[in-house]
Tab-separated table of C-alpha atoms and ligand atoms in Angstrom:
chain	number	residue	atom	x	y	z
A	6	UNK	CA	113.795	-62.069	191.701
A	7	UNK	CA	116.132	-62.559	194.583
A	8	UNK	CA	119.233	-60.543	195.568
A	9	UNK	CA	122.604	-61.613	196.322
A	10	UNK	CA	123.905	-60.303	199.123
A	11	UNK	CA	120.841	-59.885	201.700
A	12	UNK	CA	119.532	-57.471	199.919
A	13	UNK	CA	115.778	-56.786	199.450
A	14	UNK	CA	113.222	-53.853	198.895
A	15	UNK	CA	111.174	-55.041	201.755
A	16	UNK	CA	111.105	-52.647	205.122
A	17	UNK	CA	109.008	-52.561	207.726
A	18	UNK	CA	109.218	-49.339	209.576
A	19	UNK	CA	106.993	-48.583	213.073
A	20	UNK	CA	104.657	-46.988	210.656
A	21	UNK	CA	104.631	-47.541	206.576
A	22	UNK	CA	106.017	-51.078	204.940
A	23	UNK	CA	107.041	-52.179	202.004
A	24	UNK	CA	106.566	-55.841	201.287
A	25	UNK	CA	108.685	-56.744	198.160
A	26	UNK	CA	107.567	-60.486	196.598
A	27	UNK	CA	110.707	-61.952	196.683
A	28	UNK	CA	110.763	-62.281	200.687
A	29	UNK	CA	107.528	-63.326	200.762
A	30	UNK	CA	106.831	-66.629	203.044
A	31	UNK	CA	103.406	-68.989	202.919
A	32	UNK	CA	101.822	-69.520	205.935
A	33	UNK	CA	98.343	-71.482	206.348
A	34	UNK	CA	95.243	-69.626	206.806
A	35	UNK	CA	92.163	-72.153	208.396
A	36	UNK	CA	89.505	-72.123	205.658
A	37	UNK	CA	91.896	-72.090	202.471
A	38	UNK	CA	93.251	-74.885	200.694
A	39	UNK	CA	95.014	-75.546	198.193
A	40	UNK	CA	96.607	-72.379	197.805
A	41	UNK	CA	99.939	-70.477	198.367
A	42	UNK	CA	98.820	-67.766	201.239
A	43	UNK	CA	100.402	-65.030	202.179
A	44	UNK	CA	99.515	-62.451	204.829
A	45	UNK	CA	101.184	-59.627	203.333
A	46	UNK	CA	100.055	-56.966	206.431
A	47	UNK	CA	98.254	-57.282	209.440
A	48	UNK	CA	97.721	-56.480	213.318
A	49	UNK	CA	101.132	-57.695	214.531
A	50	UNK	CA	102.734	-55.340	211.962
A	51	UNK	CA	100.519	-52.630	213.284
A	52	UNK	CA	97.734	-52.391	210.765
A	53	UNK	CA	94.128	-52.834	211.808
A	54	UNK	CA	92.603	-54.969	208.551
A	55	UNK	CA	94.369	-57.658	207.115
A	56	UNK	CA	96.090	-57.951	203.362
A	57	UNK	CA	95.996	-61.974	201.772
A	58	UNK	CA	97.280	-63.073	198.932
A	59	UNK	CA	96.462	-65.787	197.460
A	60	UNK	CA	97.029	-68.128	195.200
A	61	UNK	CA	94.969	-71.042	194.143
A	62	UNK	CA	96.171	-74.457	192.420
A	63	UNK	CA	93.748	-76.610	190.665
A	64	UNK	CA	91.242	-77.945	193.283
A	65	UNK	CA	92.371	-75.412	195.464
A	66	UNK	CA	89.184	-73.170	197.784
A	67	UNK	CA	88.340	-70.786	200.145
A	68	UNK	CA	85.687	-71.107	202.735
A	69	UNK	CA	84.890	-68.741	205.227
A	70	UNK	CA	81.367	-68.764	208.079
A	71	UNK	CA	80.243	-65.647	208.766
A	72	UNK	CA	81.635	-63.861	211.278
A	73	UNK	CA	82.041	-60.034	213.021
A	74	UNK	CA	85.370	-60.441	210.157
A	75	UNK	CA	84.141	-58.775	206.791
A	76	UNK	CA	86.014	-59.357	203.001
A	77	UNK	CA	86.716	-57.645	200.060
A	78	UNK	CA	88.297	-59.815	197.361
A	79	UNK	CA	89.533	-58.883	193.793
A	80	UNK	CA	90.999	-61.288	191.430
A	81	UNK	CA	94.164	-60.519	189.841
A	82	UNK	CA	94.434	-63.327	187.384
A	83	UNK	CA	92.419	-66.543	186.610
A	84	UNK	CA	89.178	-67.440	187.811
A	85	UNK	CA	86.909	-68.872	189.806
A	86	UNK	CA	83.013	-69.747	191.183
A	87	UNK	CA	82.742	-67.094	193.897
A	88	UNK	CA	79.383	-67.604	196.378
A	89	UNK	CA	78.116	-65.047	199.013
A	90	UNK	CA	74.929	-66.212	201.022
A	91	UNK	CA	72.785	-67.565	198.250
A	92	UNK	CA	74.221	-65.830	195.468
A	93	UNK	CA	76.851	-67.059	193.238
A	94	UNK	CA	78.426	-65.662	190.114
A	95	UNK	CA	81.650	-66.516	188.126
A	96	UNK	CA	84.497	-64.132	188.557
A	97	UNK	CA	88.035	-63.995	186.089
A	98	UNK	CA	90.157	-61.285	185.808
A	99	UNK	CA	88.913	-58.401	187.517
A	100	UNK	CA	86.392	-59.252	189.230
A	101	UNK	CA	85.783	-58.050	192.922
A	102	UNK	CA	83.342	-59.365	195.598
A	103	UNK	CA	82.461	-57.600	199.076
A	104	UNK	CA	81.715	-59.850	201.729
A	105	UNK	CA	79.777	-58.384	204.224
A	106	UNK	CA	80.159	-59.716	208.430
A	107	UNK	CA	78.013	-62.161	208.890
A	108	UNK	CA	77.912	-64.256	205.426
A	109	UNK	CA	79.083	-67.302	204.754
A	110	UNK	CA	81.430	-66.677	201.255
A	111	UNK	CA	83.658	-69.316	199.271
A	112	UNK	CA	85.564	-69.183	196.505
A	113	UNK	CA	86.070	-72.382	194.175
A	114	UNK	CA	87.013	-74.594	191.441
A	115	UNK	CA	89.627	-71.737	190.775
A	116	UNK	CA	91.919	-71.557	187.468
A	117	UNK	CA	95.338	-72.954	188.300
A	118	UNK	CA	97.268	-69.634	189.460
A	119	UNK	CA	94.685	-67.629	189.936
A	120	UNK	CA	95.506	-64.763	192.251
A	121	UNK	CA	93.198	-63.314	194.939
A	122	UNK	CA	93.982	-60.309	196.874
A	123	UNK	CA	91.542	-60.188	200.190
A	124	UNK	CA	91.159	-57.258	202.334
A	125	UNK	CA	89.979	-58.084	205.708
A	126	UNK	CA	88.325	-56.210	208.833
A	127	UNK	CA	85.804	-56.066	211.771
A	128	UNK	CA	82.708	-54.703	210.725
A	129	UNK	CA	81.898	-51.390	212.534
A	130	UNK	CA	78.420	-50.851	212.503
A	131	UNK	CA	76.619	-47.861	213.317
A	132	UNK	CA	73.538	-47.279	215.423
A	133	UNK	CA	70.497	-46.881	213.001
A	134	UNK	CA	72.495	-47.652	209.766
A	135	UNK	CA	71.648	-50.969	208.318
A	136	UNK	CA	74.293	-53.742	207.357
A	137	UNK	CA	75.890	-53.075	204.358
A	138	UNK	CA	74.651	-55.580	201.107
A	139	UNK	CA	76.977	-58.353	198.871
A	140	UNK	CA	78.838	-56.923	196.171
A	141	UNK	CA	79.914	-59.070	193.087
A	142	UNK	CA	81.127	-56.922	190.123
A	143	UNK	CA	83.952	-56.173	187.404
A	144	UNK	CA	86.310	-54.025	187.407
A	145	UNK	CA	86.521	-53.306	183.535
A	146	UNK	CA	82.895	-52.128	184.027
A	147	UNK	CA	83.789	-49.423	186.169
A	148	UNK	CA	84.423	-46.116	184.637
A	149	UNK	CA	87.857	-44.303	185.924
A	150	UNK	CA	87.439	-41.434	186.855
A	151	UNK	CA	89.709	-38.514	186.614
A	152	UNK	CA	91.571	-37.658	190.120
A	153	UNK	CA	90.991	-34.151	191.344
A	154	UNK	CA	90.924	-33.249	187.692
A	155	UNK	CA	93.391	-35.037	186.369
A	156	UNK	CA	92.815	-37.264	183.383
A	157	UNK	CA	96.029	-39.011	183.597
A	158	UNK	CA	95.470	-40.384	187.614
A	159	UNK	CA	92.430	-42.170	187.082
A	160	UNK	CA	90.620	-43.789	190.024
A	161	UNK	CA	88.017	-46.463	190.121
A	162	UNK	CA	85.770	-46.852	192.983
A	163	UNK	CA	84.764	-50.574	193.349
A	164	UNK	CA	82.706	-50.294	196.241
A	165	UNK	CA	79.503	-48.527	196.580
A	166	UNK	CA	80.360	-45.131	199.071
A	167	UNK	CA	77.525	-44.765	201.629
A	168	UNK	CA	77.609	-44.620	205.378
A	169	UNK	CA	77.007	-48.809	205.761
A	170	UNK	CA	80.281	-49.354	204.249
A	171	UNK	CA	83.177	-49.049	206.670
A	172	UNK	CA	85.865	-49.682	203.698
A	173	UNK	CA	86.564	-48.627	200.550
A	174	UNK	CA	88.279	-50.833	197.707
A	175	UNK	CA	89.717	-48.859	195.047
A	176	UNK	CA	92.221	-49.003	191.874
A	177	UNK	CA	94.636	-45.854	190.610
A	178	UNK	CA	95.692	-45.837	187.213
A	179	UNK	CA	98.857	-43.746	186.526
A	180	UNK	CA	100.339	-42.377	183.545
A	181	UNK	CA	104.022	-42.481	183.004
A	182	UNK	CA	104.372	-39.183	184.814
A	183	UNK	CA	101.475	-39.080	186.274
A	184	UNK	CA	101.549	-38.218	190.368
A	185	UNK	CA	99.479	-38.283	193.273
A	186	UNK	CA	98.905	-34.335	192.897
A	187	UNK	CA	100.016	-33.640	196.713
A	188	UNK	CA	101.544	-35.427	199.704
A	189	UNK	CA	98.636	-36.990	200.950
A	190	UNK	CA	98.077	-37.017	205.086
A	191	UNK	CA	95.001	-38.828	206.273
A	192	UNK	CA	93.265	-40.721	208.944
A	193	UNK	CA	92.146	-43.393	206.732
A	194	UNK	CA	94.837	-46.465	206.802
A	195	UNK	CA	95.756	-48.281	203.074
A	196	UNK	CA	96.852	-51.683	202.274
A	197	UNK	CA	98.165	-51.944	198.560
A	198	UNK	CA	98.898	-54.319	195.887
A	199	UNK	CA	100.957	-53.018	192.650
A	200	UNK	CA	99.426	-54.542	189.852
A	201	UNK	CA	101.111	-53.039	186.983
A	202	UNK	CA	104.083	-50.905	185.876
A	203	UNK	CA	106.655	-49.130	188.544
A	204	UNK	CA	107.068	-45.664	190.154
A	205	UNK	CA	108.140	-44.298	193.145
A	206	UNK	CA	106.294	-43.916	196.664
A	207	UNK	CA	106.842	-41.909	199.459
A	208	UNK	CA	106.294	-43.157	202.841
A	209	UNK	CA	106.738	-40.723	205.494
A	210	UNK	CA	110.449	-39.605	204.712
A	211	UNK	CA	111.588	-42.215	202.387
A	212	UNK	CA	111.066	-43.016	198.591
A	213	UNK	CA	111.392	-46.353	197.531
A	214	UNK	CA	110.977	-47.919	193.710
A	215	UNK	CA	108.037	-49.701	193.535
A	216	UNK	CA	106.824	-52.201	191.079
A	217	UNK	CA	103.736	-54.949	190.031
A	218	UNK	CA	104.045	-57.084	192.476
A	219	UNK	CA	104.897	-55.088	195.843
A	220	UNK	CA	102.798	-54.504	198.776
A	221	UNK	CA	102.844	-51.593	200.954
A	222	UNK	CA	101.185	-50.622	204.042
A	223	UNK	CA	100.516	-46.929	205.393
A	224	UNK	CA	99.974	-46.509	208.839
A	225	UNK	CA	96.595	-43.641	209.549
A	226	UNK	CA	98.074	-39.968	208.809
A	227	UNK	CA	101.544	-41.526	206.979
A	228	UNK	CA	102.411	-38.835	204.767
A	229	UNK	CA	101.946	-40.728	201.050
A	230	UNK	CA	102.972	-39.762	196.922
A	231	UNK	CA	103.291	-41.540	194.130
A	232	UNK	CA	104.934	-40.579	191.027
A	233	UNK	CA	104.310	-43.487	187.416
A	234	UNK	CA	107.796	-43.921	185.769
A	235	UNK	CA	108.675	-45.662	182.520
A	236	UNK	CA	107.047	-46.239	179.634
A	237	UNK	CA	103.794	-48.014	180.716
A	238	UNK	CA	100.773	-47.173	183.282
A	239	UNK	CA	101.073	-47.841	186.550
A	240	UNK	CA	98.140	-49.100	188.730
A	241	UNK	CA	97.444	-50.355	191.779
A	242	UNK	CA	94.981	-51.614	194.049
A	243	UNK	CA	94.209	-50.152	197.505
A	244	UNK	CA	91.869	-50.283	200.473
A	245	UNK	CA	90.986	-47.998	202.567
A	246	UNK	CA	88.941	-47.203	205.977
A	247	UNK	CA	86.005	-44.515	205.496
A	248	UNK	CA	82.475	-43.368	206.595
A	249	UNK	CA	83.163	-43.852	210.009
A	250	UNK	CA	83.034	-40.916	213.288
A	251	UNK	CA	86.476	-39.154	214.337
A	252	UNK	CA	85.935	-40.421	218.207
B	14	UGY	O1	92.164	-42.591	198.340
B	14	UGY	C1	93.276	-42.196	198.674
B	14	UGY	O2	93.514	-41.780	199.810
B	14	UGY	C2	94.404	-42.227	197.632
B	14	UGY	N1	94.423	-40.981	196.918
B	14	UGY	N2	95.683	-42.515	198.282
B	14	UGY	C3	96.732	-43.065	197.612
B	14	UGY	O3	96.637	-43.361	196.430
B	14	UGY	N3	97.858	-43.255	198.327
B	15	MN	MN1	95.637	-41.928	200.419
């Protein structure tokens, strides 16, 4: 949707944004092809991981060498032949890889449209921790599990939660009514993707209506809530930074 007038939901403050679809602009990322990209957040807008969105025509791939960078990839929509390493497994709908640094991953032969949301950051190792392992999975396998009690904020934890993992991919199902129980305040920086239904977010001092389709960014300790409105759930997909020292 596009608004007359210069108008938009999009803002990019010093330290939260709000990336609404219909300003978003394609640019070309070395190692994908065929594709619509989009770098929804990264360093120059402050953050320190990167947000992609992508999405794949016929013929279209993703090829990536190992590097210090490490992924974590969910699909959104379609399909396609993901491999990590040696090991490669179909993914559709909901499915979610973890790439760690140092593989060589590639995603191909996807459906027409299909939509891949990758989160991307250095690898921060730790002194006696090993590297952290491939991860292929689905995310209708994983259970949701009630947040701080509450059955209607359910929260599914992709991504295994041990010290070698230096991120954490996660989706929140809301709902309608359903909130974040608190105005969250944390160290650990998120990168979003709406995937479903609408609300309302707080960033720091502002609200904004949020919908499927929106990206947001929040900054390390921006004060965050979420409130589900209307009649269906609302659910998004997040990263996050964790398991690593305070200095
Ligand atoms: O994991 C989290 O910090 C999560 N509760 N934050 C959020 O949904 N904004
Ligand atoms: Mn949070």
């Amino acid at each position: 949707m596009s608004f007359p007038y210069g108008q938009t939901r999009t803002r990019v403050a010093a330290r939260h944004a709000l990336i609404a679809p219909d300003g978003q602009v394609k640019s070309s990322v070395p190692g994908i092809t065929g594709a619509a990209t989009v770098i929804v957040i990264n360093a120059a807008m402050g953050a320190r991981f990167a947000q992609v969105l992508v999405t794949f025509e016929a013929g279209g791939r993703a090829d990536f060498a190992g590097s210090e960078v490490e992924t974590a990839g969910y699909f959104e929509t379609g399909g396609g032949t993901l491999r990590i390493g040696l090991e490669k497994a179909k993914c559709d709908a909901g499915g979610f890889f973890f790439a760690p640094a140092g593989a060589d991953w590639s995603i191909t032969a996807p459906q027409a449209g299909t939509r891949v949301t990758l989160f991307q950051k250095k690898y921060q190792p730790i002194a006696g921790v090993g590297a952290p392992r491939a991860i292929v999975g689905d995310a209708a396998k994983v259970k949701g599990q009630p947040f701080l009690g509450d059955p209607d904020a359910r929260l599914k934890v992709l991504l295994p939660d041990r010290p070698e993992f230096d991120l954490a991919m996660n989706i929140f199902t809301y709902r309608p009514g359903a909130t974040l129980p608190f105005v969250e305040t944390h160290v650990m920086e998120h990168g979003l993707l709406m995937l479903a239904g609408q609300g309302v977010y707080r960033l720091e001092e502002s609200w904004y209506p949020v919908a499927a389709g929106d990206a947001i960014w929040m900054a390390p300790f921006c004060p965050q809530w979420f409130v589900a409105m209307g009649k269906t759930p609302a659910s998004y997909l997040y990263y996050k930074d964790v398991n690593r020292a305070a200095l």
